[in-house]
mmCIF file with all atom_site columns, C-alpha atoms and ligand atoms in Angstrom:
data_model
loop_
_atom_site.group_PDB
_atom_site.id
_atom_site.type_symbol
_atom_site.label_atom_id
_atom_site.label_alt_id
_atom_site.label_comp_id
_atom_site.label_asym_id
_atom_site.label_entity_id
_atom_site.label_seq_id
_atom_site.pdbx_PDB_ins_code
_atom_site.Cartn_x
_atom_site.Cartn_y
_atom_site.Cartn_z
_atom_site.occupancy
_atom_site.B_iso_or_equiv
_atom_site.pdbx_formal_charge
_atom_site.auth_seq_id
_atom_site.auth_comp_id
_atom_site.auth_asym_id
_atom_site.auth_atom_id
_atom_site.pdbx_PDB_model_num
ATOM   1   C CA  . UNK V 1 1   ? -2.565  74.059 18.729  1.00 0.00 ? 84  UNK V CA  1
ATOM   2   C CA  . UNK V 1 2   ? -4.269  77.443 18.413  1.00 0.00 ? 85  UNK V CA  1
ATOM   3   C CA  . UNK V 1 3   ? -1.408  79.146 20.319  1.00 0.00 ? 86  UNK V CA  1
ATOM   4   C CA  . UNK V 1 4   ? 0.829   78.407 17.320  1.00 0.00 ? 87  UNK V CA  1
ATOM   5   C CA  . UNK V 1 5   ? -1.511  80.132 14.849  1.00 0.00 ? 88  UNK V CA  1
ATOM   6   C CA  . UNK V 1 6   ? -0.846  83.701 13.700  1.00 0.00 ? 89  UNK V CA  1
ATOM   7   C CA  . UNK V 1 7   ? -4.071  84.141 11.725  1.00 0.00 ? 90  UNK V CA  1
ATOM   8   C CA  . UNK V 1 8   ? -7.100  82.251 10.464  1.00 0.00 ? 91  UNK V CA  1
ATOM   9   C CA  . UNK V 1 9   ? -7.358  82.824 6.702   1.00 0.00 ? 92  UNK V CA  1
ATOM   10  C CA  . UNK V 1 10  ? -10.428 80.721 5.879   1.00 0.00 ? 93  UNK V CA  1
ATOM   11  C CA  . UNK V 1 11  ? -12.940 79.318 8.329   1.00 0.00 ? 94  UNK V CA  1
ATOM   12  C CA  . UNK V 1 12  ? -14.594 75.909 8.229   1.00 0.00 ? 95  UNK V CA  1
ATOM   13  C CA  . UNK V 1 13  ? -17.775 77.494 6.802   1.00 0.00 ? 96  UNK V CA  1
ATOM   14  C CA  . UNK V 1 14  ? -15.920 79.385 4.068   1.00 0.00 ? 97  UNK V CA  1
ATOM   15  C CA  . UNK V 1 15  ? -14.036 76.219 3.111   1.00 0.00 ? 98  UNK V CA  1
ATOM   16  C CA  . UNK V 1 16  ? -17.193 74.143 2.967   1.00 0.00 ? 99  UNK V CA  1
ATOM   17  C CA  . UNK V 1 17  ? -18.953 76.667 0.756   1.00 0.00 ? 100 UNK V CA  1
ATOM   18  C CA  . UNK V 1 18  ? -16.014 76.990 -1.646  1.00 0.00 ? 101 UNK V CA  1
ATOM   19  C CA  . UNK V 1 19  ? -15.459 73.244 -1.965  1.00 0.00 ? 102 UNK V CA  1
ATOM   20  C CA  . UNK V 1 20  ? -19.160 72.767 -2.769  1.00 0.00 ? 103 UNK V CA  1
ATOM   21  C CA  . UNK V 1 21  ? -18.780 75.379 -5.532  1.00 0.00 ? 104 UNK V CA  1
ATOM   22  C CA  . UNK V 1 22  ? -15.716 73.608 -6.912  1.00 0.00 ? 105 UNK V CA  1
ATOM   23  C CA  . UNK V 1 23  ? -17.593 70.288 -6.874  1.00 0.00 ? 106 UNK V CA  1
ATOM   24  C CA  . UNK V 1 24  ? -20.526 71.856 -8.722  1.00 0.00 ? 107 UNK V CA  1
ATOM   25  C CA  . UNK V 1 25  ? -18.176 73.237 -11.399 1.00 0.00 ? 108 UNK V CA  1
ATOM   26  C CA  . UNK V 1 26  ? -16.546 69.828 -11.862 1.00 0.00 ? 109 UNK V CA  1
ATOM   27  C CA  . UNK V 1 27  ? -19.953 68.160 -12.040 1.00 0.00 ? 110 UNK V CA  1
ATOM   28  C CA  . UNK V 1 28  ? -21.021 70.531 -14.787 1.00 0.00 ? 111 UNK V CA  1
ATOM   29  C CA  . UNK V 1 29  ? -17.782 70.163 -16.761 1.00 0.00 ? 112 UNK V CA  1
ATOM   30  C CA  . UNK V 1 30  ? -17.648 66.358 -16.619 1.00 0.00 ? 113 UNK V CA  1
ATOM   31  C CA  . UNK V 1 31  ? -21.354 65.474 -16.819 1.00 0.00 ? 114 UNK V CA  1
ATOM   32  C CA  . UNK V 1 32  ? -21.247 64.727 -20.552 1.00 0.00 ? 115 UNK V CA  1
ATOM   33  C CA  . UNK V 1 33  ? -18.228 62.436 -20.134 1.00 0.00 ? 116 UNK V CA  1
ATOM   34  C CA  . UNK V 1 34  ? -19.917 60.557 -17.314 1.00 0.00 ? 117 UNK V CA  1
ATOM   35  C CA  . UNK V 1 35  ? -23.080 60.265 -19.372 1.00 0.00 ? 118 UNK V CA  1
ATOM   36  C CA  . UNK V 1 36  ? -21.053 58.786 -22.229 1.00 0.00 ? 119 UNK V CA  1
ATOM   37  C CA  . UNK V 1 37  ? -19.767 56.155 -19.793 1.00 0.00 ? 120 UNK V CA  1
ATOM   38  C CA  . UNK V 1 38  ? -16.217 57.541 -19.704 1.00 0.00 ? 121 UNK V CA  1
ATOM   39  C CA  . UNK V 1 39  ? -14.268 56.956 -16.507 1.00 0.00 ? 122 UNK V CA  1
ATOM   40  C CA  . UNK V 1 40  ? -13.339 59.778 -14.129 1.00 0.00 ? 123 UNK V CA  1
ATOM   41  C CA  . UNK V 1 41  ? -10.551 59.319 -11.578 1.00 0.00 ? 124 UNK V CA  1
ATOM   42  C CA  . UNK V 1 42  ? -9.849  61.821 -8.843  1.00 0.00 ? 125 UNK V CA  1
ATOM   43  C CA  . UNK V 1 43  ? -6.222  61.560 -7.759  1.00 0.00 ? 126 UNK V CA  1
ATOM   44  C CA  . UNK V 1 44  ? -5.273  62.699 -4.273  1.00 0.00 ? 127 UNK V CA  1
ATOM   45  C CA  . UNK V 1 45  ? -1.754  63.933 -3.641  1.00 0.00 ? 128 UNK V CA  1
ATOM   46  C CA  . UNK V 1 46  ? -1.047  62.521 -0.182  1.00 0.00 ? 129 UNK V CA  1
ATOM   47  C CA  . UNK V 1 47  ? -1.027  63.444 2.539   1.00 0.00 ? 130 UNK V CA  1
ATOM   48  C CA  . UNK V 1 48  ? -1.931  67.125 2.433   1.00 0.00 ? 131 UNK V CA  1
ATOM   49  C CA  . UNK V 1 49  ? -4.841  66.802 -0.019  1.00 0.00 ? 132 UNK V CA  1
ATOM   50  C CA  . UNK V 1 50  ? -6.582  63.901 1.749   1.00 0.00 ? 133 UNK V CA  1
ATOM   51  C CA  . UNK V 1 51  ? -9.150  66.036 3.563   1.00 0.00 ? 134 UNK V CA  1
ATOM   52  C CA  . UNK V 1 52  ? -9.715  68.295 0.567   1.00 0.00 ? 135 UNK V CA  1
ATOM   53  C CA  . UNK V 1 53  ? -10.285 65.364 -1.779  1.00 0.00 ? 136 UNK V CA  1
ATOM   54  C CA  . UNK V 1 54  ? -12.647 63.659 0.651   1.00 0.00 ? 137 UNK V CA  1
ATOM   55  C CA  . UNK V 1 55  ? -14.790 66.804 0.647   1.00 0.00 ? 138 UNK V CA  1
ATOM   56  C CA  . UNK V 1 56  ? -14.383 67.589 -3.051  1.00 0.00 ? 139 UNK V CA  1
ATOM   57  C CA  . UNK V 1 57  ? -15.257 64.075 -4.227  1.00 0.00 ? 140 UNK V CA  1
ATOM   58  C CA  . UNK V 1 58  ? -18.471 64.185 -2.175  1.00 0.00 ? 141 UNK V CA  1
ATOM   59  C CA  . UNK V 1 59  ? -19.334 67.524 -3.754  1.00 0.00 ? 142 UNK V CA  1
ATOM   60  C CA  . UNK V 1 60  ? -19.173 66.006 -7.255  1.00 0.00 ? 143 UNK V CA  1
ATOM   61  C CA  . UNK V 1 61  ? -22.464 64.477 -8.310  1.00 0.00 ? 144 UNK V CA  1
ATOM   62  C CA  . UNK V 1 62  ? -21.024 61.987 -10.826 1.00 0.00 ? 145 UNK V CA  1
ATOM   63  C CA  . UNK V 1 63  ? -19.608 58.465 -10.632 1.00 0.00 ? 146 UNK V CA  1
ATOM   64  C CA  . UNK V 1 64  ? -15.868 58.616 -10.062 1.00 0.00 ? 147 UNK V CA  1
ATOM   65  C CA  . UNK V 1 65  ? -12.950 56.591 -8.757  1.00 0.00 ? 148 UNK V CA  1
ATOM   66  C CA  . UNK V 1 66  ? -10.658 57.883 -6.017  1.00 0.00 ? 149 UNK V CA  1
ATOM   67  C CA  . UNK V 1 67  ? -6.986  57.001 -6.007  1.00 0.00 ? 150 UNK V CA  1
ATOM   68  C CA  . UNK V 1 68  ? -3.904  58.178 -4.128  1.00 0.00 ? 151 UNK V CA  1
ATOM   69  C CA  . UNK V 1 69  ? -0.326  59.145 -4.885  1.00 0.00 ? 152 UNK V CA  1
ATOM   70  C CA  . UNK V 1 70  ? 2.418   60.263 -2.550  1.00 0.00 ? 153 UNK V CA  1
ATOM   71  C CA  . UNK V 1 71  ? 5.293   62.480 -3.557  1.00 0.00 ? 154 UNK V CA  1
ATOM   72  C CA  . UNK V 1 72  ? 8.171   63.704 -1.461  1.00 0.00 ? 155 UNK V CA  1
ATOM   73  C CA  . UNK V 1 73  ? 8.030   67.460 -0.970  1.00 0.00 ? 156 UNK V CA  1
ATOM   74  C CA  . UNK V 1 74  ? 8.900   69.506 2.100   1.00 0.00 ? 157 UNK V CA  1
ATOM   75  C CA  . UNK V 1 75  ? 9.531   66.735 4.661   1.00 0.00 ? 158 UNK V CA  1
ATOM   76  C CA  . UNK V 1 76  ? 9.652   68.368 8.066   1.00 0.00 ? 159 UNK V CA  1
ATOM   77  C CA  . UNK V 1 77  ? 10.962  71.642 6.767   1.00 0.00 ? 160 UNK V CA  1
ATOM   78  C CA  . UNK V 1 78  ? 9.092   74.711 5.670   1.00 0.00 ? 161 UNK V CA  1
ATOM   79  C CA  . UNK V 1 79  ? 11.121  75.226 2.491   1.00 0.00 ? 162 UNK V CA  1
ATOM   80  C CA  . UNK V 1 80  ? 10.867  73.400 -0.818  1.00 0.00 ? 163 UNK V CA  1
ATOM   81  C CA  . UNK V 1 81  ? 13.791  71.113 -1.568  1.00 0.00 ? 164 UNK V CA  1
ATOM   82  C CA  . UNK V 1 82  ? 13.126  71.452 -5.298  1.00 0.00 ? 165 UNK V CA  1
ATOM   83  C CA  . UNK V 1 83  ? 13.281  67.683 -5.665  1.00 0.00 ? 166 UNK V CA  1
ATOM   84  C CA  . UNK V 1 84  ? 10.010  65.848 -6.268  1.00 0.00 ? 167 UNK V CA  1
ATOM   85  C CA  . UNK V 1 85  ? 9.889   62.073 -6.167  1.00 0.00 ? 168 UNK V CA  1
ATOM   86  C CA  . UNK V 1 86  ? 6.939   59.686 -6.450  1.00 0.00 ? 169 UNK V CA  1
ATOM   87  C CA  . UNK V 1 87  ? 6.972   57.507 -3.372  1.00 0.00 ? 170 UNK V CA  1
ATOM   88  C CA  . UNK V 1 88  ? 3.557   55.887 -3.706  1.00 0.00 ? 171 UNK V CA  1
ATOM   89  C CA  . UNK V 1 89  ? 1.975   55.224 -7.061  1.00 0.00 ? 172 UNK V CA  1
ATOM   90  C CA  . UNK V 1 90  ? -1.673  54.899 -8.126  1.00 0.00 ? 173 UNK V CA  1
ATOM   91  C CA  . UNK V 1 91  ? -3.475  51.553 -7.903  1.00 0.00 ? 174 UNK V CA  1
ATOM   92  C CA  . UNK V 1 92  ? -5.575  52.429 -10.969 1.00 0.00 ? 175 UNK V CA  1
ATOM   93  C CA  . UNK V 1 93  ? -4.616  52.400 -14.646 1.00 0.00 ? 176 UNK V CA  1
ATOM   94  C CA  . UNK V 1 94  ? -5.709  55.868 -15.781 1.00 0.00 ? 177 UNK V CA  1
ATOM   95  C CA  . UNK V 1 95  ? -5.295  55.245 -19.518 1.00 0.00 ? 178 UNK V CA  1
ATOM   96  C CA  . UNK V 1 96  ? -8.340  56.573 -21.385 1.00 0.00 ? 179 UNK V CA  1
ATOM   97  C CA  . UNK V 1 97  ? -9.882  58.043 -18.225 1.00 0.00 ? 180 UNK V CA  1
ATOM   98  C CA  . UNK V 1 98  ? -10.458 61.644 -17.196 1.00 0.00 ? 181 UNK V CA  1
ATOM   99  C CA  . UNK V 1 99  ? -7.997  62.400 -14.420 1.00 0.00 ? 182 UNK V CA  1
ATOM   100 C CA  . UNK V 1 100 ? -8.590  65.206 -11.938 1.00 0.00 ? 183 UNK V CA  1
ATOM   101 C CA  . UNK V 1 101 ? -5.642  65.854 -9.627  1.00 0.00 ? 184 UNK V CA  1
ATOM   102 C CA  . UNK V 1 102 ? -6.667  67.103 -6.170  1.00 0.00 ? 185 UNK V CA  1
ATOM   103 C CA  . UNK V 1 103 ? -3.764  69.100 -4.742  1.00 0.00 ? 186 UNK V CA  1
ATOM   104 C CA  . UNK V 1 104 ? -3.673  70.878 -1.395  1.00 0.00 ? 187 UNK V CA  1
ATOM   105 C CA  . UNK V 1 105 ? -1.544  73.941 -2.204  1.00 0.00 ? 188 UNK V CA  1
ATOM   106 C CA  . UNK V 1 106 ? 0.543   75.215 -5.079  1.00 0.00 ? 189 UNK V CA  1
ATOM   107 C CA  . UNK V 1 107 ? 3.701   77.021 -4.031  1.00 0.00 ? 190 UNK V CA  1
ATOM   108 C CA  . UNK V 1 108 ? 6.550   76.814 -6.565  1.00 0.00 ? 191 UNK V CA  1
ATOM   109 C CA  . UNK V 1 109 ? 4.413   74.515 -8.747  1.00 0.00 ? 192 UNK V CA  1
ATOM   110 C CA  . UNK V 1 110 ? 7.247   71.987 -8.991  1.00 0.00 ? 193 UNK V CA  1
ATOM   111 C CA  . UNK V 1 111 ? 5.225   69.176 -7.444  1.00 0.00 ? 194 UNK V CA  1
ATOM   112 C CA  . UNK V 1 112 ? 2.248   69.729 -9.680  1.00 0.00 ? 195 UNK V CA  1
ATOM   113 C CA  . UNK V 1 113 ? 4.211   70.102 -12.895 1.00 0.00 ? 196 UNK V CA  1
ATOM   114 C CA  . UNK V 1 114 ? 6.166   66.928 -12.164 1.00 0.00 ? 197 UNK V CA  1
ATOM   115 C CA  . UNK V 1 115 ? 2.943   65.063 -11.426 1.00 0.00 ? 198 UNK V CA  1
ATOM   116 C CA  . UNK V 1 116 ? 1.263   66.375 -14.547 1.00 0.00 ? 199 UNK V CA  1
ATOM   117 C CA  . UNK V 1 117 ? 4.119   65.155 -16.728 1.00 0.00 ? 200 UNK V CA  1
ATOM   118 C CA  . UNK V 1 118 ? 4.019   61.757 -15.098 1.00 0.00 ? 201 UNK V CA  1
ATOM   119 C CA  . UNK V 1 119 ? 0.245   61.351 -15.421 1.00 0.00 ? 202 UNK V CA  1
ATOM   120 C CA  . UNK V 1 120 ? 0.183   62.643 -19.001 1.00 0.00 ? 203 UNK V CA  1
ATOM   121 C CA  . UNK V 1 121 ? 2.663   59.905 -19.964 1.00 0.00 ? 204 UNK V CA  1
ATOM   122 C CA  . UNK V 1 122 ? -0.013  57.376 -18.919 1.00 0.00 ? 205 UNK V CA  1
ATOM   123 C CA  . UNK V 1 123 ? -2.314  58.489 -21.728 1.00 0.00 ? 206 UNK V CA  1
ATOM   124 C CA  . UNK V 1 124 ? -5.412  59.732 -19.872 1.00 0.00 ? 207 UNK V CA  1
ATOM   125 C CA  . UNK V 1 125 ? -8.445  60.996 -21.840 1.00 0.00 ? 208 UNK V CA  1
ATOM   126 C CA  . UNK V 1 126 ? -7.878  64.354 -20.113 1.00 0.00 ? 209 UNK V CA  1
ATOM   127 C CA  . UNK V 1 127 ? -5.970  65.792 -17.187 1.00 0.00 ? 210 UNK V CA  1
ATOM   128 C CA  . UNK V 1 128 ? -7.272  68.567 -14.944 1.00 0.00 ? 211 UNK V CA  1
ATOM   129 C CA  . UNK V 1 129 ? -6.099  70.069 -11.697 1.00 0.00 ? 212 UNK V CA  1
ATOM   130 C CA  . UNK V 1 130 ? -8.150  71.118 -8.684  1.00 0.00 ? 213 UNK V CA  1
ATOM   131 C CA  . UNK V 1 131 ? -5.980  72.938 -6.161  1.00 0.00 ? 214 UNK V CA  1
ATOM   132 C CA  . UNK V 1 132 ? -7.461  74.054 -2.881  1.00 0.00 ? 215 UNK V CA  1
ATOM   133 C CA  . UNK V 1 133 ? -4.949  76.879 -2.379  1.00 0.00 ? 216 UNK V CA  1
ATOM   134 C CA  . UNK V 1 134 ? -2.798  78.847 -4.778  1.00 0.00 ? 217 UNK V CA  1
ATOM   135 C CA  . UNK V 1 135 ? 0.005   80.779 -3.116  1.00 0.00 ? 218 UNK V CA  1
ATOM   136 C CA  . UNK V 1 136 ? 0.426   84.304 -4.290  1.00 0.00 ? 219 UNK V CA  1
ATOM   137 C CA  . UNK V 1 137 ? 4.061   84.026 -5.459  1.00 0.00 ? 220 UNK V CA  1
ATOM   138 C CA  . UNK V 1 138 ? 5.845   84.901 -8.698  1.00 0.00 ? 221 UNK V CA  1
ATOM   139 C CA  . UNK V 1 139 ? 6.691   81.724 -10.656 1.00 0.00 ? 222 UNK V CA  1
ATOM   140 C CA  . UNK V 1 140 ? 9.225   81.049 -13.367 1.00 0.00 ? 223 UNK V CA  1
ATOM   141 C CA  . UNK V 1 141 ? 7.098   78.276 -14.848 1.00 0.00 ? 224 UNK V CA  1
ATOM   142 C CA  . UNK V 1 142 ? 3.394   78.451 -15.573 1.00 0.00 ? 225 UNK V CA  1
ATOM   143 C CA  . UNK V 1 143 ? 1.305   76.103 -13.442 1.00 0.00 ? 226 UNK V CA  1
ATOM   144 C CA  . UNK V 1 144 ? -1.911  75.075 -15.210 1.00 0.00 ? 227 UNK V CA  1
ATOM   145 C CA  . UNK V 1 145 ? -4.801  74.856 -12.779 1.00 0.00 ? 228 UNK V CA  1
ATOM   146 C CA  . UNK V 1 146 ? -8.458  74.362 -13.754 1.00 0.00 ? 229 UNK V CA  1
ATOM   147 C CA  . UNK V 1 147 ? -10.153 74.752 -10.368 1.00 0.00 ? 230 UNK V CA  1
ATOM   148 C CA  . UNK V 1 148 ? -8.759  76.852 -7.508  1.00 0.00 ? 231 UNK V CA  1
ATOM   149 C CA  . UNK V 1 149 ? -10.306 77.146 -4.047  1.00 0.00 ? 232 UNK V CA  1
ATOM   150 C CA  . UNK V 1 150 ? -8.610  80.262 -2.763  1.00 0.00 ? 233 UNK V CA  1
ATOM   151 C CA  . UNK V 1 151 ? -5.531  82.383 -3.322  1.00 0.00 ? 234 UNK V CA  1
ATOM   152 C CA  . UNK V 1 152 ? -3.427  82.718 -0.195  1.00 0.00 ? 235 UNK V CA  1
ATOM   153 C CA  . UNK V 1 153 ? -0.500  84.890 0.887   1.00 0.00 ? 236 UNK V CA  1
ATOM   154 C CA  . UNK V 1 154 ? 3.099   83.683 0.762   1.00 0.00 ? 237 UNK V CA  1
ATOM   155 C CA  . UNK V 1 155 ? 3.130   82.448 4.361   1.00 0.00 ? 238 UNK V CA  1
ATOM   156 C CA  . UNK V 1 156 ? 3.412   78.975 5.856   1.00 0.00 ? 239 UNK V CA  1
ATOM   157 C CA  . UNK V 1 157 ? -0.107  77.554 5.896   1.00 0.00 ? 240 UNK V CA  1
ATOM   158 C CA  . UNK V 1 158 ? -1.498  74.765 8.066   1.00 0.00 ? 241 UNK V CA  1
ATOM   159 C CA  . UNK V 1 159 ? -4.878  73.131 8.687   1.00 0.00 ? 242 UNK V CA  1
ATOM   160 C CA  . UNK V 1 160 ? -7.503  71.346 6.570   1.00 0.00 ? 243 UNK V CA  1
ATOM   161 C CA  . UNK V 1 161 ? -4.965  68.608 5.807   1.00 0.00 ? 244 UNK V CA  1
ATOM   162 C CA  . UNK V 1 162 ? -1.863  70.786 5.644   1.00 0.00 ? 245 UNK V CA  1
ATOM   163 C CA  . UNK V 1 163 ? 0.799   70.054 8.227   1.00 0.00 ? 246 UNK V CA  1
ATOM   164 C CA  . UNK V 1 164 ? 3.985   71.247 9.747   1.00 0.00 ? 247 UNK V CA  1
ATOM   165 C CA  . UNK V 1 165 ? 6.061   68.252 10.897  1.00 0.00 ? 248 UNK V CA  1
ATOM   166 C CA  . UNK V 1 166 ? 2.853   66.160 10.734  1.00 0.00 ? 249 UNK V CA  1
ATOM   167 C CA  . UNK V 1 167 ? 0.952   68.454 13.112  1.00 0.00 ? 250 UNK V CA  1
ATOM   168 C CA  . UNK V 1 168 ? -2.040  70.764 12.527  1.00 0.00 ? 251 UNK V CA  1
ATOM   169 C CA  . UNK V 1 169 ? -3.610  68.654 9.742   1.00 0.00 ? 252 UNK V CA  1
ATOM   170 C CA  . UNK V 1 170 ? -6.767  68.261 11.821  1.00 0.00 ? 253 UNK V CA  1
ATOM   171 C CA  . UNK V 1 171 ? -7.388  71.996 12.246  1.00 0.00 ? 254 UNK V CA  1
ATOM   172 C CA  . UNK V 1 172 ? -10.737 72.600 10.515  1.00 0.00 ? 255 UNK V CA  1
ATOM   173 C CA  . UNK V 1 173 ? -9.717  76.050 9.225   1.00 0.00 ? 256 UNK V CA  1
ATOM   174 C CA  . UNK V 1 174 ? -6.868  77.282 7.012   1.00 0.00 ? 257 UNK V CA  1
ATOM   175 C CA  . UNK V 1 175 ? -4.357  79.132 9.159   1.00 0.00 ? 258 UNK V CA  1
ATOM   176 C CA  . UNK V 1 176 ? -1.012  80.921 9.009   1.00 0.00 ? 259 UNK V CA  1
ATOM   177 C CA  . UNK V 1 177 ? 1.539   79.280 11.294  1.00 0.00 ? 260 UNK V CA  1
ATOM   178 C CA  . UNK V 1 178 ? 3.569   81.608 13.514  1.00 0.00 ? 261 UNK V CA  1
ATOM   179 C CA  . UNK V 1 179 ? 7.044   81.903 11.935  1.00 0.00 ? 262 UNK V CA  1
ATOM   180 C CA  . UNK V 1 180 ? 8.771   81.139 15.268  1.00 0.00 ? 263 UNK V CA  1
ATOM   181 C CA  . UNK V 1 181 ? 7.296   77.621 15.125  1.00 0.00 ? 264 UNK V CA  1
ATOM   182 C CA  . UNK V 1 182 ? 9.042   76.661 11.888  1.00 0.00 ? 265 UNK V CA  1
ATOM   183 C CA  . UNK V 1 183 ? 12.089  78.940 11.827  1.00 0.00 ? 266 UNK V CA  1
HETATM 184 P P1  . LIG G 2 .   ? 5.409   73.242 -4.607  1.00 0.00 ? 134 LIG G P1  1
HETATM 185 O O1  . LIG G 2 .   ? 6.011   72.065 -5.324  1.00 0.00 ? 134 LIG G O1  1
HETATM 186 O O2  . LIG G 2 .   ? 4.267   73.852 -5.350  1.00 0.00 ? 134 LIG G O2  1
HETATM 187 O O3  . LIG G 2 .   ? 6.432   74.234 -4.182  1.00 0.00 ? 134 LIG G O3  1
HETATM 188 O O4  . LIG G 2 .   ? 4.870   72.697 -3.221  1.00 0.00 ? 134 LIG G O4  1
HETATM 189 C C1  . LIG G 2 .   ? 3.795   71.857 -3.170  1.00 0.00 ? 134 LIG G C1  1
HETATM 190 C C2  . LIG G 2 .   ? 3.721   71.077 -1.892  1.00 0.00 ? 134 LIG G C2  1
HETATM 191 O O5  . LIG G 2 .   ? 4.515   71.650 -0.841  1.00 0.00 ? 134 LIG G O5  1
HETATM 192 C C3  . LIG G 2 .   ? 2.300   71.070 -1.398  1.00 0.00 ? 134 LIG G C3  1
HETATM 193 O O6  . LIG G 2 .   ? 1.594   69.998 -1.936  1.00 0.00 ? 134 LIG G O6  1
HETATM 194 C C4  . LIG G 2 .   ? 2.490   70.978 0.103   1.00 0.00 ? 134 LIG G C4  1
HETATM 195 O O7  . LIG G 2 .   ? 2.598   69.626 0.474   1.00 0.00 ? 134 LIG G O7  1
HETATM 196 C C5  . LIG G 2 .   ? 3.801   71.696 0.358   1.00 0.00 ? 134 LIG G C5  1
HETATM 197 N N1  . LIG G 2 .   ? 3.578   73.104 0.726   1.00 0.00 ? 134 LIG G N1  1
HETATM 198 C C6  . LIG G 2 .   ? 3.789   74.203 -0.023  1.00 0.00 ? 134 LIG G C6  1
HETATM 199 N N2  . LIG G 2 .   ? 3.474   75.307 0.643   1.00 0.00 ? 134 LIG G N2  1
HETATM 200 C C7  . LIG G 2 .   ? 3.040   74.899 1.861   1.00 0.00 ? 134 LIG G C7  1
HETATM 201 C C8  . LIG G 2 .   ? 2.530   75.586 3.015   1.00 0.00 ? 134 LIG G C8  1
HETATM 202 O O8  . LIG G 2 .   ? 2.412   76.810 3.095   1.00 0.00 ? 134 LIG G O8  1
HETATM 203 N N3  . LIG G 2 .   ? 2.157   74.804 4.059   1.00 0.00 ? 134 LIG G N3  1
HETATM 204 C C9  . LIG G 2 .   ? 2.265   73.455 4.057   1.00 0.00 ? 134 LIG G C9  1
HETATM 205 N N4  . LIG G 2 .   ? 1.848   72.798 5.141   1.00 0.00 ? 134 LIG G N4  1
HETATM 206 N N5  . LIG G 2 .   ? 2.730   72.781 2.980   1.00 0.00 ? 134 LIG G N5  1
HETATM 207 C C10 . LIG G 2 .   ? 3.106   73.497 1.903   1.00 0.00 ? 134 LIG G C10 1
#
């Protein structure tokens, strides 16, 4: 797998440290809600955010539920289709609960904005976004994000849950894929 990697952007140790910081920030921000007995649901956007959410949820020192959604995004290609469709819905009713979306990477922001609209229509007590990576790209639409792990360059990223054609998700670091692999 490592032959296909152009560059390691963030190592396992850097990722671990940053996710612990994000978890601590969420713990601080939601402690009063948890103390008041209000529900917190962390929503994973499958499949890319599965590893991130597993780590982030364990870095939050509050009671919370974990639930999963799947949306269609890039398929096996390295370019956004622009179309975002919910293909697996939550098992939980999030009405009246504090929802924290765990997203792997924000590129155009289309996926996240579509998800936000959908989840807001379910009447949550609040809606926040924790994105592990934020791509450094100009965007037409603003993408609200409350917690960001790292900014990353406008390259095709794999590892720590992120794939290309279902490969590289199990790389422990965040890497840039060599363009000849996906072009
Ligand atoms: P957006 O809707 O923001 O353009 O794209 C969001 C989704 O596209 C992410 O959740 C992720 O699944 C996929 N994506 C965007 N950029 C990359 C990338 O560099 N690498 C990988 N593996 N997936 C990406």
